[in-house]
Short mmCIF file of C-alpha atoms in Angstrom, two decimals:
data_model
loop_
_atom_site.label_atom_id
_atom_site.label_comp_id
_atom_site.label_asym_id
_atom_site.label_seq_id
_atom_site.Cartn_x
_atom_site.Cartn_y
_atom_site.Cartn_z
CA MET A 1 0.00 0.00 0.00
CA GLU A 2 1.29 3.48 -0.92
CA ASN A 3 2.22 6.14 1.65
CA ARG A 4 -0.59 6.90 4.05
CA GLU A 5 -3.04 9.45 2.70
CA ARG A 6 -3.72 12.68 4.60
CA LEU A 7 -6.70 14.95 5.08
CA SER A 8 -5.98 18.40 3.68
CA SER A 9 -7.44 20.49 6.51
CA ARG A 10 -8.54 20.57 10.11
CA LEU A 11 -12.07 21.50 8.97
CA GLY A 12 -12.14 18.36 6.82
CA PHE A 13 -11.15 16.22 9.81
CA ILE A 14 -13.77 17.78 12.12
CA LEU A 15 -16.58 17.56 9.54
CA LEU A 16 -15.67 13.95 8.63
CA SER A 17 -15.57 12.86 12.27
CA ALA A 18 -18.79 14.72 13.07
CA GLY A 19 -20.37 13.26 9.93
CA CYS A 20 -19.55 9.79 11.20
CA ALA A 21 -21.23 10.54 14.56
CA ILE A 22 -24.21 12.41 13.07
CA GLY A 23 -26.75 10.03 11.64
CA CYS A 24 -30.30 8.78 11.84
CA GLY A 25 -29.95 8.28 15.60
CA ASN A 26 -29.61 12.04 16.10
CA VAL A 27 -32.84 12.75 14.27
CA TRP A 28 -35.17 9.94 15.24
CA LYS A 29 -33.70 8.23 18.31
CA PHE A 30 -32.77 11.36 20.29
CA PRO A 31 -36.20 13.10 19.97
CA SER A 32 -38.12 9.85 20.56
CA MET A 33 -36.07 9.04 23.70
CA THR A 34 -36.55 12.63 24.87
CA GLY A 35 -40.29 12.17 24.36
CA GLN A 36 -40.38 8.88 26.27
CA ASN A 37 -38.23 10.16 29.13
CA GLY A 38 -40.01 13.36 30.10
CA GLY A 39 -38.51 16.03 27.83
CA GLY A 40 -36.13 18.75 29.05
CA GLY A 41 -34.68 16.92 32.06
CA PHE A 42 -33.54 14.06 29.83
CA VAL A 43 -31.77 16.52 27.49
CA LEU A 44 -29.74 18.01 30.38
CA ILE A 45 -28.66 14.60 31.70
CA TYR A 46 -27.83 13.45 28.15
CA LEU A 47 -25.48 16.41 27.66
CA PHE A 48 -23.80 15.73 31.02
CA PHE A 49 -23.08 12.09 30.12
CA LEU A 50 -21.95 13.09 26.63
CA VAL A 51 -19.09 15.05 28.24
CA LEU A 52 -18.39 12.52 31.01
CA LEU A 53 -18.36 9.36 28.83
CA GLY A 54 -18.28 10.30 25.16
CA LEU A 55 -15.44 12.80 25.33
CA PRO A 56 -12.81 10.49 26.93
CA VAL A 57 -13.50 7.53 24.62
CA MET A 58 -13.45 9.72 21.51
CA ALA A 59 -10.09 11.23 22.53
CA MET A 60 -8.76 7.68 23.04
CA GLU A 61 -9.92 6.53 19.59
CA PHE A 62 -8.36 9.55 17.88
CA ALA A 63 -5.11 9.07 19.84
CA LEU A 64 -4.78 5.37 18.98
CA GLY A 65 -5.36 6.05 15.29
CA ARG A 66 -2.91 8.95 15.15
CA ALA A 67 -0.20 7.16 17.13
CA ALA A 68 -0.43 3.98 15.06
CA GLN A 69 -0.97 5.67 11.68
CA ALA A 70 -3.03 2.60 10.83
CA SER A 71 -6.60 1.38 10.51
CA PRO A 72 -8.23 -0.37 13.51
CA VAL A 73 -7.31 -3.81 12.18
CA ARG A 74 -3.56 -3.01 12.37
CA MET A 75 -3.63 -0.31 15.08
CA PHE A 76 -3.29 -2.57 18.14
CA GLN A 77 -0.56 -4.66 16.48
CA LYS A 78 1.59 -1.53 16.22
CA LEU A 79 0.99 -0.29 19.77
CA GLN A 80 0.65 -3.43 21.92
CA LYS A 81 3.59 -5.05 23.71
CA PRO A 82 5.04 -8.28 22.26
CA GLY A 83 2.89 -11.32 22.95
CA GLN A 84 -0.28 -9.36 23.79
CA LYS A 85 -3.64 -10.13 22.15
CA TRP A 86 -5.27 -6.67 21.94
CA HIS A 87 -5.10 -6.88 18.14
CA ILE A 88 -8.00 -9.36 18.15
CA HIS A 89 -10.24 -6.36 18.78
CA GLY A 90 -9.01 -4.89 15.48
CA TYR A 91 -10.81 -7.69 13.64
CA LEU A 92 -13.87 -7.31 15.89
CA ALA A 93 -13.90 -3.58 15.06
CA LEU A 94 -13.91 -4.40 11.33
CA PHE A 95 -16.72 -6.91 11.92
CA GLY A 96 -18.65 -4.25 13.88
CA ASN A 97 -18.39 -1.79 11.00
CA VAL A 98 -19.68 -4.45 8.59
CA CYS A 99 -22.59 -5.29 10.96
CA LEU A 100 -23.48 -1.59 11.20
CA MET A 101 -23.52 -1.15 7.42
CA SER A 102 -25.56 -4.34 6.98
CA PHE A 103 -28.65 -2.47 8.15
CA TYR A 104 -27.68 1.21 7.90
CA THR A 105 -27.43 1.04 4.09
CA CYS A 106 -31.09 -0.10 3.99
CA VAL A 107 -32.25 2.70 6.28
CA SER A 108 -30.37 5.16 4.04
CA GLY A 109 -32.06 3.60 1.02
CA TRP A 110 -35.48 4.21 2.62
CA LEU A 111 -34.54 7.88 3.11
CA VAL A 112 -33.48 8.23 -0.54
CA TYR A 113 -36.79 6.61 -1.58
CA TYR A 114 -38.85 9.02 0.59
CA PHE A 115 -36.88 11.98 -0.77
CA TYR A 116 -37.64 10.79 -4.33
CA ARG A 117 -41.37 10.40 -3.53
CA PHE A 118 -41.61 13.89 -2.00
CA VAL A 119 -39.66 15.57 -4.82
CA THR A 120 -41.92 13.94 -7.42
CA GLY A 121 -45.07 14.69 -5.40
CA GLN A 122 -46.06 11.02 -4.92
CA THR A 123 -46.84 11.26 -1.21
CA THR A 124 -50.30 9.71 -1.02
CA ASN A 125 -50.35 6.13 0.31
CA LEU A 126 -46.72 6.51 1.38
CA SER A 127 -46.14 4.20 4.33
CA TRP A 128 -43.13 2.58 5.92
CA SER A 129 -44.81 -0.82 6.37
CA THR A 130 -45.65 -0.96 2.65
CA LEU A 131 -42.10 0.08 1.74
CA ILE A 132 -40.30 -2.56 3.80
CA ALA A 133 -42.56 -5.31 2.42
CA ASP A 134 -41.41 -4.57 -1.16
CA PRO A 135 -38.17 -6.51 -1.79
CA GLY A 136 -37.52 -4.87 -5.19
CA ILE A 137 -37.57 -1.28 -3.89
CA ASN A 138 -35.49 -2.24 -0.83
CA MET A 139 -32.77 -3.92 -2.92
CA LEU A 140 -32.72 -1.14 -5.54
CA PHE A 141 -32.34 1.78 -3.12
CA MET A 142 -29.94 -0.08 -0.82
CA GLY A 143 -27.88 -0.86 -3.94
CA ILE A 144 -27.87 2.82 -4.97
CA VAL A 145 -26.51 3.80 -1.53
CA VAL A 146 -23.74 1.16 -1.64
CA VAL A 147 -22.67 2.01 -5.21
CA VAL A 148 -22.70 5.80 -4.68
CA GLY A 149 -20.80 5.45 -1.37
CA PHE A 150 -17.96 3.34 -2.73
CA LEU A 151 -17.86 5.32 -6.00
CA ILE A 152 -17.05 8.48 -3.98
CA LEU A 153 -14.40 6.57 -2.00
CA SER A 154 -12.75 5.20 -5.15
CA PHE A 155 -11.24 8.67 -5.68
CA LYS A 156 -8.33 9.81 -3.53
CA LEU A 157 -9.07 10.64 0.13
CA GLN A 158 -8.96 14.44 -0.32
CA GLY A 159 -10.67 14.56 -3.72
CA GLY A 160 -13.39 12.06 -2.88
CA LEU A 161 -14.37 11.54 0.75
CA GLU A 162 -13.09 14.82 2.21
CA ARG A 163 -14.43 17.11 -0.51
CA ILE A 164 -17.89 15.49 -0.74
CA THR A 165 -18.31 15.30 3.06
CA LYS A 166 -17.39 18.97 3.50
CA TYR A 167 -20.07 20.11 1.07
CA MET A 168 -22.62 17.60 2.40
CA MET A 169 -22.10 18.55 6.06
CA LEU A 170 -22.30 22.29 5.37
CA ALA A 171 -25.52 21.70 3.38
CA LEU A 172 -26.83 19.52 6.24
CA LEU A 173 -26.24 22.28 8.81
CA PHE A 174 -27.95 24.85 6.57
CA LEU A 175 -30.97 22.59 5.93
CA ILE A 176 -31.49 21.68 9.61
CA LEU A 177 -31.54 25.39 10.56
CA LEU A 178 -34.02 26.11 7.76
CA LEU A 179 -36.29 23.26 8.92
CA ALA A 180 -36.06 24.31 12.59
CA ILE A 181 -36.97 27.95 11.78
CA ASN A 182 -39.99 26.74 9.81
CA SER A 183 -41.05 24.34 12.59
CA VAL A 184 -40.94 26.91 15.41
CA THR A 185 -43.41 29.12 13.46
CA LEU A 186 -46.12 26.38 13.60
CA SER A 187 -49.18 26.90 15.80
CA GLY A 188 -48.27 24.20 18.35
CA ALA A 189 -44.62 25.21 18.59
CA LYS A 190 -44.97 26.87 22.01
CA GLU A 191 -46.29 23.70 23.69
CA GLY A 192 -43.77 21.51 21.88
CA LEU A 193 -40.81 23.67 22.88
CA LYS A 194 -42.05 23.97 26.47
CA PHE A 195 -42.08 20.17 26.78
CA TYR A 196 -38.68 19.93 25.06
CA LEU A 197 -36.75 22.70 26.81
CA LEU A 198 -38.19 23.07 30.32
CA PRO A 199 -36.86 20.32 32.62
CA ASP A 200 -39.42 18.56 34.81
CA PHE A 201 -37.17 17.03 37.46
CA SER A 202 -40.07 15.03 38.96
CA LYS A 203 -39.92 12.79 35.87
CA ILE A 204 -36.25 11.88 36.38
CA ASN A 205 -35.71 8.37 37.75
CA THR A 206 -33.18 5.57 37.34
CA SER A 207 -34.51 4.46 33.96
CA VAL A 208 -34.21 8.05 32.63
CA LEU A 209 -30.59 8.22 33.85
CA VAL A 210 -29.75 4.90 32.17
CA ALA A 211 -31.50 5.96 28.94
CA ALA A 212 -29.57 9.26 28.86
CA MET A 213 -26.28 7.46 29.55
CA ASN A 214 -27.06 4.98 26.80
CA GLN A 215 -27.97 7.59 24.19
CA ALA A 216 -24.99 9.83 25.05
CA PHE A 217 -22.69 6.92 24.55
CA PHE A 218 -24.15 5.40 21.38
CA THR A 219 -24.84 8.63 19.49
CA LEU A 220 -21.10 8.97 18.79
CA GLY A 221 -20.68 5.41 17.49
CA LEU A 222 -17.57 4.79 19.59
CA GLY A 223 -15.94 1.41 20.10
CA ILE A 224 -15.52 0.02 16.58
CA GLY A 225 -12.71 2.29 15.43
CA SER A 226 -14.84 4.56 13.24
CA MET A 227 -13.12 7.61 14.77
CA ALA A 228 -9.67 6.02 14.97
CA ILE A 229 -9.38 5.90 11.18
CA PHE A 230 -9.67 9.70 10.92
CA GLY A 231 -7.13 10.09 13.72
CA SER A 232 -4.73 8.17 11.48
CA TYR A 233 -5.21 10.70 8.65
CA ILE A 234 -4.19 13.84 10.60
CA ASN A 235 -0.92 15.37 11.80
CA LYS A 236 0.06 16.39 15.33
CA ASP A 237 -0.82 20.10 15.06
CA ARG A 238 -3.80 19.93 17.41
CA ALA A 239 -4.39 18.32 20.81
CA LEU A 240 -7.09 15.65 20.55
CA LEU A 241 -9.32 16.51 23.53
CA GLY A 242 -10.14 19.88 21.93
CA GLU A 243 -10.85 18.25 18.57
CA SER A 244 -13.14 15.74 20.33
CA VAL A 245 -15.04 18.65 21.91
CA ASN A 246 -15.56 20.19 18.44
CA VAL A 247 -16.98 16.93 17.08
CA ILE A 248 -19.27 16.43 20.10
CA VAL A 249 -20.54 20.03 19.87
CA LEU A 250 -21.49 19.51 16.21
CA ASP A 251 -23.14 16.16 16.97
CA SER A 252 -25.13 17.67 19.87
CA PHE A 253 -26.12 20.69 17.79
CA VAL A 254 -27.71 18.43 15.17
CA ALA A 255 -29.46 16.21 17.75
CA ILE A 256 -30.86 19.16 19.72
CA THR A 257 -31.88 21.11 16.60
CA ALA A 258 -33.71 17.97 15.38
CA GLY A 259 -35.89 18.35 18.49
CA PHE A 260 -36.75 21.90 17.36
CA ILE A 261 -38.02 20.37 14.09
CA ILE A 262 -39.90 17.38 15.49
CA PHE A 263 -41.55 18.52 18.77
CA PRO A 264 -43.30 21.65 17.40
CA ALA A 265 -44.50 19.62 14.39
CA CYS A 266 -45.80 16.74 16.51
CA PHE A 267 -47.56 19.03 19.02
CA THR A 268 -49.09 21.10 16.18
CA TYR A 269 -50.63 18.05 14.49
CA SER A 270 -51.35 16.13 17.75
CA ILE A 271 -49.03 13.28 16.81
CA LYS A 272 -47.37 11.17 19.49
CA VAL A 273 -43.57 11.25 19.47
CA ASP A 274 -43.16 7.56 18.80
CA ASP A 275 -40.10 5.35 18.69
CA GLY A 276 -38.01 3.97 15.85
CA PRO A 277 -38.36 4.34 12.10
CA SER A 278 -42.11 5.03 12.23
CA LEU A 279 -41.38 8.45 13.80
CA LEU A 280 -39.11 9.35 10.93
CA PHE A 281 -41.14 7.93 8.07
CA ASP A 282 -44.86 7.77 8.94
CA THR A 283 -45.08 10.60 11.50
CA MET A 284 -43.05 13.15 9.57
CA SER A 285 -44.80 12.23 6.30
CA THR A 286 -48.17 12.89 7.98
CA VAL A 287 -46.86 16.23 9.24
CA PHE A 288 -45.69 17.32 5.78
CA ASN A 289 -48.85 16.09 4.04
CA ASN A 290 -50.92 18.32 6.37
CA MET A 291 -48.62 21.34 6.17
CA SER A 292 -48.92 24.15 3.64
CA GLY A 293 -45.98 23.82 1.29
CA GLY A 294 -45.60 20.29 2.64
CA ARG A 295 -44.10 18.84 -0.54
CA PHE A 296 -41.28 21.42 -0.44
CA TRP A 297 -40.63 21.05 3.31
CA GLY A 298 -40.87 17.25 3.08
CA SER A 299 -38.32 17.22 0.25
CA ILE A 300 -35.98 19.44 2.28
CA PHE A 301 -36.41 17.26 5.39
CA PHE A 302 -35.66 13.98 3.62
CA LEU A 303 -32.75 15.55 1.71
CA PHE A 304 -31.32 16.59 5.10
CA MET A 305 -31.84 13.03 6.35
CA VAL A 306 -30.12 11.57 3.28
CA PHE A 307 -27.10 13.82 3.98
CA ALA A 308 -27.08 12.80 7.67
CA ALA A 309 -27.20 9.10 6.78
CA MET A 310 -24.68 9.33 3.93
CA SER A 311 -22.14 11.19 6.10
CA THR A 312 -22.11 8.12 8.39
CA ILE A 313 -22.14 5.68 5.45
CA LEU A 314 -19.09 7.30 3.84
CA ALA A 315 -17.14 7.43 7.11
CA VAL A 316 -17.80 3.78 7.99
CA PHE A 317 -17.24 2.59 4.40
CA GLU A 318 -13.85 4.35 4.56
CA ASN A 319 -13.03 2.49 7.77
CA ILE A 320 -13.93 -0.89 6.22
CA LEU A 321 -11.99 -0.02 3.06
CA ALA A 322 -8.88 1.07 5.00
CA CYS A 323 -8.89 -2.16 7.04
CA VAL A 324 -9.28 -4.34 3.94
CA ARG A 325 -6.56 -2.45 2.03
CA GLU A 326 -4.10 -2.78 4.91
CA MET A 327 -4.72 -6.53 5.07
CA THR A 328 -4.47 -7.07 1.29
CA GLY A 329 -2.36 -4.24 -0.16
CA TRP A 330 -5.06 -3.53 -2.77
CA SER A 331 -5.39 -0.14 -4.46
CA ARG A 332 -8.30 2.14 -3.50
CA PRO A 333 -10.42 1.33 -6.64
CA VAL A 334 -9.96 -2.47 -6.31
CA GLY A 335 -10.72 -2.35 -2.58
CA CYS A 336 -13.89 -0.34 -3.31
CA ILE A 337 -15.20 -2.92 -5.78
CA VAL A 338 -14.60 -5.87 -3.43
CA CYS A 339 -15.98 -4.06 -0.35
CA ALA A 340 -19.05 -2.86 -2.28
CA ILE A 341 -19.88 -6.45 -3.30
CA GLY A 342 -19.38 -7.68 0.28
CA ILE A 343 -21.54 -4.95 1.86
CA PHE A 344 -24.23 -5.39 -0.80
CA LEU A 345 -24.46 -9.10 0.05
CA THR A 346 -24.63 -8.62 3.85
CA SER A 347 -27.10 -5.71 3.45
CA SER A 348 -29.35 -7.92 1.32
CA THR A 349 -30.26 -9.81 4.50
CA THR A 350 -31.86 -6.64 5.91
CA ALA A 351 -33.32 -5.48 2.57
CA LEU A 352 -35.09 -8.84 2.13
CA GLY A 353 -35.58 -9.56 5.83
CA PHE A 354 -39.03 -7.95 6.03
CA SER A 355 -40.43 -9.84 3.04
CA VAL A 356 -38.74 -13.00 1.76
CA LEU A 357 -35.72 -13.75 3.98
CA HIS A 358 -37.44 -14.33 7.30
CA PHE A 359 -35.27 -14.64 10.41
CA HIS A 360 -36.53 -14.13 13.98
CA PRO A 361 -33.47 -14.09 16.26
CA PHE A 362 -35.28 -12.74 19.34
CA ALA A 363 -39.00 -11.95 19.62
CA ALA A 364 -41.38 -13.33 16.97
CA SER A 365 -41.49 -9.92 15.28
CA SER A 366 -37.66 -9.46 15.20
CA THR A 367 -35.79 -9.42 11.88
CA TRP A 368 -32.30 -9.38 10.39
CA MET A 369 -32.20 -5.64 11.12
CA ASP A 370 -32.69 -6.33 14.84
CA PHE A 371 -29.94 -8.96 14.73
CA TRP A 372 -27.36 -6.63 13.15
CA ASP A 373 -28.36 -3.78 15.47
CA PHE A 374 -28.06 -6.08 18.51
CA MET A 375 -24.55 -7.09 17.44
CA VAL A 376 -23.43 -3.46 17.08
CA SER A 377 -25.40 -1.35 19.58
CA THR A 378 -25.81 -3.82 22.43
CA ASN A 379 -22.46 -5.62 22.18
CA LEU A 380 -19.65 -4.30 19.97
CA LEU A 381 -19.94 -0.57 20.75
CA PRO A 382 -19.81 -0.89 24.58
CA LEU A 383 -17.33 -3.79 24.64
CA GLY A 384 -15.12 -2.07 22.05
CA SER A 385 -15.15 1.17 24.05
CA LEU A 386 -14.24 -0.78 27.18
CA ILE A 387 -11.27 -2.32 25.33
CA PHE A 388 -10.11 1.13 24.12
CA THR A 389 -10.35 2.48 27.68
CA LEU A 390 -8.46 -0.41 29.29
CA PHE A 391 -5.79 -0.38 26.56
CA CYS A 392 -5.18 3.37 26.93
CA CYS A 393 -5.25 3.51 30.73
CA SER A 394 -3.40 0.33 31.78
CA ARG A 395 0.40 0.64 31.72
CA ARG A 396 0.97 -2.95 32.72
CA PHE A 397 -1.43 -4.65 30.33
CA GLY A 398 -1.91 -2.09 27.56
CA TRP A 399 -0.48 0.97 25.84
CA GLY A 400 -0.55 2.96 29.08
CA TRP A 401 -1.77 6.30 30.37
CA ASP A 402 1.53 8.13 29.76
CA ASN A 403 1.71 7.08 26.09
CA PHE A 404 -1.93 7.96 25.56
CA VAL A 405 -1.62 11.43 27.16
CA ALA A 406 1.60 12.20 25.28
CA GLU A 407 -0.16 11.46 21.98
CA ALA A 408 -3.46 13.16 22.85
CA ASN A 409 -1.75 16.33 24.13
CA SER A 410 0.54 16.78 21.08
CA GLY A 411 -0.26 20.09 19.43
CA LYS A 412 -2.25 23.20 20.34
CA GLY A 413 -5.60 23.16 22.12
CA LEU A 414 -7.36 21.63 25.09
CA LYS A 415 -5.14 19.18 27.00
CA ILE A 416 -5.85 16.15 29.17
CA LYS A 417 -4.93 17.10 32.77
CA PRO A 418 -3.64 14.78 35.54
CA TRP A 419 -6.87 15.23 37.56
CA MET A 420 -8.80 13.59 34.71
CA LYS A 421 -6.98 10.27 35.11
CA PRO A 422 -9.46 8.72 37.62
CA ILE A 423 -12.39 9.67 35.33
CA PHE A 424 -10.76 8.09 32.26
CA SER A 425 -9.37 5.07 34.15
CA TYR A 426 -12.23 4.18 36.52
CA VAL A 427 -15.45 6.17 36.02
CA VAL A 428 -15.64 5.58 32.25
CA PRO A 429 -14.99 1.79 32.22
CA CYS A 430 -17.36 1.25 35.20
CA ALA A 431 -20.08 3.27 33.45
CA ILE A 432 -19.57 1.29 30.22
CA LEU A 433 -19.85 -2.02 32.11
CA PHE A 434 -22.97 -0.75 33.85
CA ILE A 435 -24.58 0.25 30.53
CA TYR A 436 -23.68 -3.10 28.99
CA VAL A 437 -25.15 -5.19 31.81
CA ILE A 438 -28.34 -3.07 32.02
CA SER A 439 -28.76 -3.30 28.22
CA LEU A 440 -28.54 -7.10 28.34
CA ILE A 441 -30.99 -7.27 31.27
CA ASN A 442 -33.51 -4.96 29.56
CA PHE A 443 -33.13 -6.46 26.09
CA GLN A 444 -36.34 -7.89 24.58
CA TRP A 445 -35.09 -11.44 24.20
CA LYS A 446 -38.56 -12.91 23.68
#
């Protein structure tokens, strides 16, 4: 493989990393969890845990990638001591990225399909349940997402991924502000914003705390090396804690602004803030079909969602591609072709899983999508983050705190201070273990 490619600018790095973190979870999962957990109080606790848990693990991922100058699959091999087995997680990280894309490409395909229907004005009889039952549409739009994603990556890092993501992220930020301004002018906006922004501390209990901790942690997609790859593409000009803050601020901005779009709309049209894809597809379609200028605003909303989803798709595709190229020595175009075929095949399980390829891993209603999501969200993200934390903080068994801090603090910007060591070394791993155990206990196995 040729000399390691580089991102051309700090802005490119921040927007790429934020793009990886910003996705469908910001726009449907965050508002729906806020709705379920009492509104404003949940938002405050979420932001607290984002800083306490998300920030340290993100700084660790960036540091490992930058120190190793390698993808996750080779990263541990370069940094571990002789005879250690940390590198096994490199292969698990690659597997986690593949699992994530095995359902995320389908969700992105649904968004592209809804955008197409709104742009062409075909919004009557548009329903998510009808869409997922059609294997042809699912395969076609999932295929479009996979082909477009790897086509962009087949160009050099700066000319393909970095350039496209910059434009896409700036457009995303513009569109979300436009949508939020429109939403807060609706008749029910006052009630919606009151519920969203005014904390009701009487509604805060243990389950709300756990839900906020969970969402803060998973919104950033940490644990499978998706951030580490971008750390490997940057120089040592900037300290990594400050860069992590920038990424988290952007991610939070999008999640919180999504609430300004969804809560006023739902309160205006007396629609319950539901959970999962139905909020995004059925609820928002109903809102736009009842709104004056709904076709225009619906097109803008689903274009924004396509950008949010594709920013994650491109980032994770790049991670998979980098791992595969380091293992094989293939060129970027060859790697793209092979990876595209592989992801298309694994994604077909989800695309066909609601219609012809039935698989019920858990409850009778569960599907391939639930299986892939369980592998990533419930297992590989928390366990991967725990491995990153232990590797970075344990001198005896891992890379060690001193090595980690030396790498993370290289360059200008916010530094990791000695007083933070107990938080990174003890609070974070204990919290991750707690989240993992609670998630397994609360999981709908049957």
